[in-house]
mmCIF file of C-alpha atoms in Angstrom:
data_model
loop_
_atom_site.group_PDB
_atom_site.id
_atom_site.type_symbol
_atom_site.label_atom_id
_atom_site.label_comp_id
_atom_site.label_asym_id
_atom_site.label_seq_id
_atom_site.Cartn_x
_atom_site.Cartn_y
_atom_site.Cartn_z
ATOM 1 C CA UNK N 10 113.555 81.970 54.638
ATOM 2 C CA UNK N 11 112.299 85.418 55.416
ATOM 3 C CA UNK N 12 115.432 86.210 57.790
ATOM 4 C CA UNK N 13 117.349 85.989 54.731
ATOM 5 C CA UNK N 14 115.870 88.515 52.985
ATOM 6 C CA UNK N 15 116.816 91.041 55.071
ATOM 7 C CA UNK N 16 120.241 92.643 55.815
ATOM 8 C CA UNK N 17 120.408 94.966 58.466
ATOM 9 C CA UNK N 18 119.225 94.418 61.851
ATOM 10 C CA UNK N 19 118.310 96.616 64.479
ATOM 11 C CA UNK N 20 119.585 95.035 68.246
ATOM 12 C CA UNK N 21 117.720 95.985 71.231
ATOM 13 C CA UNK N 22 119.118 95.380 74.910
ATOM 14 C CA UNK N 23 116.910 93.671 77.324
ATOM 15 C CA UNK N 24 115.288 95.595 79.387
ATOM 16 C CA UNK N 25 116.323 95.177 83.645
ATOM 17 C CA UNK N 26 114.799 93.810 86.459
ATOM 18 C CA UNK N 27 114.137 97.375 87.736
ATOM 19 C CA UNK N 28 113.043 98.149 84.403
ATOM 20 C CA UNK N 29 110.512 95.409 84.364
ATOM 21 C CA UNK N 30 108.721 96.027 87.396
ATOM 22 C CA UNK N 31 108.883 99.493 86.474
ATOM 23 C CA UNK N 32 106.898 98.380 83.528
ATOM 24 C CA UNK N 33 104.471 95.994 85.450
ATOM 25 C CA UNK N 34 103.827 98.893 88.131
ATOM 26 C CA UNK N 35 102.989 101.596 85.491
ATOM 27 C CA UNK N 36 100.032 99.002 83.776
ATOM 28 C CA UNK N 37 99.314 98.301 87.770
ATOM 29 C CA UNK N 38 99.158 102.218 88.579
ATOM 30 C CA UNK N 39 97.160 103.299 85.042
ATOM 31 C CA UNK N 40 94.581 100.924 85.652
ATOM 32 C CA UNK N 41 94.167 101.436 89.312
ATOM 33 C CA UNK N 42 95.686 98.293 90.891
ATOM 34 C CA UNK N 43 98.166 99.189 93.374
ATOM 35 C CA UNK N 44 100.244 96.168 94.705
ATOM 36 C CA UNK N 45 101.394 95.030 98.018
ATOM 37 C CA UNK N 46 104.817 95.330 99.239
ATOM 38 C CA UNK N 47 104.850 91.120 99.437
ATOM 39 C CA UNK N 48 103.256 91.271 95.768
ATOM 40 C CA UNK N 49 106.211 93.810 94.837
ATOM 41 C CA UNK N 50 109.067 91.825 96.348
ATOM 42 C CA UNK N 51 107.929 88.427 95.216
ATOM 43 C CA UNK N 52 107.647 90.233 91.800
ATOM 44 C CA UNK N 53 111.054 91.606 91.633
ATOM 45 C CA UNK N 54 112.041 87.945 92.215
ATOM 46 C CA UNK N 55 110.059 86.344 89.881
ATOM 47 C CA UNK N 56 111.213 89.022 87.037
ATOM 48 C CA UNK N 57 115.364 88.333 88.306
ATOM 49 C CA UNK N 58 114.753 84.265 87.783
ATOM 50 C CA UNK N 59 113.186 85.322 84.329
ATOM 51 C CA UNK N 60 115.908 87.479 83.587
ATOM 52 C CA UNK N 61 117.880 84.726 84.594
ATOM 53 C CA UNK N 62 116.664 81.930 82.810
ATOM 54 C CA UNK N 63 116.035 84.152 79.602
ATOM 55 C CA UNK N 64 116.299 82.704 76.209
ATOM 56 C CA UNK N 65 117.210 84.469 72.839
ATOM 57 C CA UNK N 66 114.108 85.856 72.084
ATOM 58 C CA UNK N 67 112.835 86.996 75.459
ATOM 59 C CA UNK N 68 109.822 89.663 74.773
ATOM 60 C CA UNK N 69 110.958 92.088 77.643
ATOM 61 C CA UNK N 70 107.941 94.239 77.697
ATOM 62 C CA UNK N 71 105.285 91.141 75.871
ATOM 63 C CA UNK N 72 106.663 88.853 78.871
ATOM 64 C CA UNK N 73 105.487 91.576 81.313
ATOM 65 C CA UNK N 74 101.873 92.010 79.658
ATOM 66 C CA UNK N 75 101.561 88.502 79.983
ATOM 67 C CA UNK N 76 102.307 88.387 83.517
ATOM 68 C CA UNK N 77 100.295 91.633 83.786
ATOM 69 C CA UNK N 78 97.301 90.022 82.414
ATOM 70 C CA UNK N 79 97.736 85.883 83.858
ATOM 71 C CA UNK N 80 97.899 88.265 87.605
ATOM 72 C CA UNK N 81 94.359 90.061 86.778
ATOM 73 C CA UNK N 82 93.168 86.767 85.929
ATOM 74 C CA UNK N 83 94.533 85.308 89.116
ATOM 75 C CA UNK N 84 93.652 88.419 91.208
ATOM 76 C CA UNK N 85 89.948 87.610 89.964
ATOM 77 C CA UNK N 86 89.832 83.898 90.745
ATOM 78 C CA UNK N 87 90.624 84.455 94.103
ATOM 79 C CA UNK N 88 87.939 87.365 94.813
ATOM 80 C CA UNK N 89 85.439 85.450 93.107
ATOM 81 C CA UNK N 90 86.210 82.592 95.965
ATOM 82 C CA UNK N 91 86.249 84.945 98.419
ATOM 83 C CA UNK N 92 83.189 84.258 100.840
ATOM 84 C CA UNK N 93 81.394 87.318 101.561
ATOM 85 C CA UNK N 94 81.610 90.813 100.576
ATOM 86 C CA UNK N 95 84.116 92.087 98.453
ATOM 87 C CA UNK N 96 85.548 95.768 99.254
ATOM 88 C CA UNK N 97 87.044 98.602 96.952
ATOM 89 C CA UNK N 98 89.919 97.754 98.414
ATOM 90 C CA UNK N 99 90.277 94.467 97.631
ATOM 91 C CA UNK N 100 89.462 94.951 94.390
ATOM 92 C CA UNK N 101 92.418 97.637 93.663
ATOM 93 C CA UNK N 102 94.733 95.572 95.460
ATOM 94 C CA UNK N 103 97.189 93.068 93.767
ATOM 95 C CA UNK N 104 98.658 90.726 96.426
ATOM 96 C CA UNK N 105 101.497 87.977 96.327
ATOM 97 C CA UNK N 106 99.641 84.855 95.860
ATOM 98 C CA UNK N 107 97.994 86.385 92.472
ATOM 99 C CA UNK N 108 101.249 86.506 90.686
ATOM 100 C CA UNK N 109 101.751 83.578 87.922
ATOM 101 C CA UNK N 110 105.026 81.980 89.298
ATOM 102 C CA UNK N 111 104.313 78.849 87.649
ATOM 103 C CA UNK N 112 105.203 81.063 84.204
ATOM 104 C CA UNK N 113 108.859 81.075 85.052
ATOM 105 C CA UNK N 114 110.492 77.737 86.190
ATOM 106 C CA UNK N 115 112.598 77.102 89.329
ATOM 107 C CA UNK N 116 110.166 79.795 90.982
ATOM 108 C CA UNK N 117 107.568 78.027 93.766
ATOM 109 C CA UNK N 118 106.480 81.995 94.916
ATOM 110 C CA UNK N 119 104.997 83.532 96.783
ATOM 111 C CA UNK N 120 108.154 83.966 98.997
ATOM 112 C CA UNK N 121 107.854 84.718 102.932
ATOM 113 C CA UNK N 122 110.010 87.887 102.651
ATOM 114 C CA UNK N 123 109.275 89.374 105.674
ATOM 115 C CA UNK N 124 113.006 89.143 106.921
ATOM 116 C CA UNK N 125 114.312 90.251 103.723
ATOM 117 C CA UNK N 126 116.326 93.680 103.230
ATOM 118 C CA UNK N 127 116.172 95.747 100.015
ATOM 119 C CA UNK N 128 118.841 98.257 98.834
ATOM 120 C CA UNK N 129 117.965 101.789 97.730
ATOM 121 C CA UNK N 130 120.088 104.697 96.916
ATOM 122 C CA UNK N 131 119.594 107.965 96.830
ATOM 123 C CA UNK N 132 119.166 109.836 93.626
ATOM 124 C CA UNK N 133 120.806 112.722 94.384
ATOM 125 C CA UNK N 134 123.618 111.734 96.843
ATOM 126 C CA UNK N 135 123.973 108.095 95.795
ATOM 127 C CA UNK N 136 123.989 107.312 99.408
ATOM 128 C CA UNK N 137 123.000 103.593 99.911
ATOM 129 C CA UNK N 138 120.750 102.033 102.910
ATOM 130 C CA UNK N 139 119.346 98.903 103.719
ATOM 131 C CA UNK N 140 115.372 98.787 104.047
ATOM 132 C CA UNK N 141 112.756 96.417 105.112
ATOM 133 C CA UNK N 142 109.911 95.103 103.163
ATOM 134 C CA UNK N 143 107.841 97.593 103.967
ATOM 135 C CA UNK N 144 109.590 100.337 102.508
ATOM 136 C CA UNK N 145 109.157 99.015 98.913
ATOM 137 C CA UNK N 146 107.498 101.693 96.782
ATOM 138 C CA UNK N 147 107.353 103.989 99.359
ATOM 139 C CA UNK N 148 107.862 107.806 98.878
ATOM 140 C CA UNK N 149 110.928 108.126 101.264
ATOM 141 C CA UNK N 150 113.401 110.914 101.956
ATOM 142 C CA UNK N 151 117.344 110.846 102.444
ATOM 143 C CA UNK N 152 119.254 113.112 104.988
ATOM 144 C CA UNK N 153 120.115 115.035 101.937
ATOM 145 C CA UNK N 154 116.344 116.263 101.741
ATOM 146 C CA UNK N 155 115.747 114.005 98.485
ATOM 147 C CA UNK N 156 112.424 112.301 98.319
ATOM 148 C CA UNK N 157 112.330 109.528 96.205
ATOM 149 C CA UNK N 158 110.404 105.920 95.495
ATOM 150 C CA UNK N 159 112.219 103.317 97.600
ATOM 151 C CA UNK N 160 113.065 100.640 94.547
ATOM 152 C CA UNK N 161 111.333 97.302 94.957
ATOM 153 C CA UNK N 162 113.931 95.372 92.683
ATOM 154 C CA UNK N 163 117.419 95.826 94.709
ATOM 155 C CA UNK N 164 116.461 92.644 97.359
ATOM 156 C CA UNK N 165 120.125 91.874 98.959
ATOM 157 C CA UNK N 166 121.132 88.586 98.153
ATOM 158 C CA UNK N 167 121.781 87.317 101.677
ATOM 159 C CA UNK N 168 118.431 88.089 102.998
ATOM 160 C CA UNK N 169 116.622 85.621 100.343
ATOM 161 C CA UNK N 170 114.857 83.044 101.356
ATOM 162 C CA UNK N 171 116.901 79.715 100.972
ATOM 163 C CA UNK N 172 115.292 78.365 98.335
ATOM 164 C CA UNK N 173 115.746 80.998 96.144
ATOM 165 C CA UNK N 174 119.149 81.345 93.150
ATOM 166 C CA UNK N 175 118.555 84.772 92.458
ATOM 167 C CA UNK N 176 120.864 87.158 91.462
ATOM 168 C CA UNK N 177 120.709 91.265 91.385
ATOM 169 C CA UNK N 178 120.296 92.537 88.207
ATOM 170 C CA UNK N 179 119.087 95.800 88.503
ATOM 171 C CA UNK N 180 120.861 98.642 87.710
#
């Protein structure tokens, strides 16, 4: 009944894929995680099937705080397993096998990516290049002289593993 009661609605679009790990990075980077390139790609993966499989009232940014948060708690099972001491490092770093995939269905994760390719373009020129998984995040620079963050959410469809239905839907 309380819909009802109200007449004018305000729509807002869904956020991206790109946007999302945007999103997920900038709670990662303000509270001093930084992730791996595998945790990165198998993110940008997990957030296109989610995307994906989407229903009506998908909580863009809520969705990623959850994931944000079930990852922390995931990050801190697994060092608290961990035999032996546990570094700085470790402790800052978010990898692959932390991330919740069993949140989002039809996604097994973590994903061997290591033959994958990932588009980026260049702000400036628009120039596009295929990159490797290490690239992902990475301050880069074009011919042009640009330096940019390589994008972590453009994987190229033919270099997915098998398994995987995803589809680009960055922008």
């Amino acid at each position: 009944g309380l819909e009802s009661r109200f007449t004018r609605f305000i729509h807002f679009s869904d956020y991206y894929v790109s946007d999302l790990c945007r999103i997920f990075g900038g709670m990662a980077r303000n509270n001093s995680y930084k992730l791996t390139t595998e945790a990165r790609g198998n993110l940008a993966l997990l957030f296109n099937r989610a995307f994906q499989l989407k229903q009506p009232n998908f909580g863009n940014a809520r969705f990623v705080r959850n994931l944000y948060e079930q990852t922390l708690g995931n990050h801190a099972d697994r060092l608290s397993a961990h035999a032996g001491t546990v570094s700085r490092e470790m402790l800052m770093t978010i990898e692959a096998v932390d991330l919740p995939f069993g949140v989002v269905k039809g996604c097994p994760g973590p994903f061997d990516l290591s033959a994958s390719r990932w588009r980026g373009s260049c702000p400036e020129c628009q120039k596009e290049a295929a990159g490797s998984l290490k690239l992902l995040g990475q301050t880069v620079r074009c011919k042009c002289g640009t330096v940019f963050e390589y994008p972590w959410w453009n994987a190229r469809a033919e270099s997915l593993p098998a398994t995987s239905q995803y589809k680009d839907l960055s922008r």
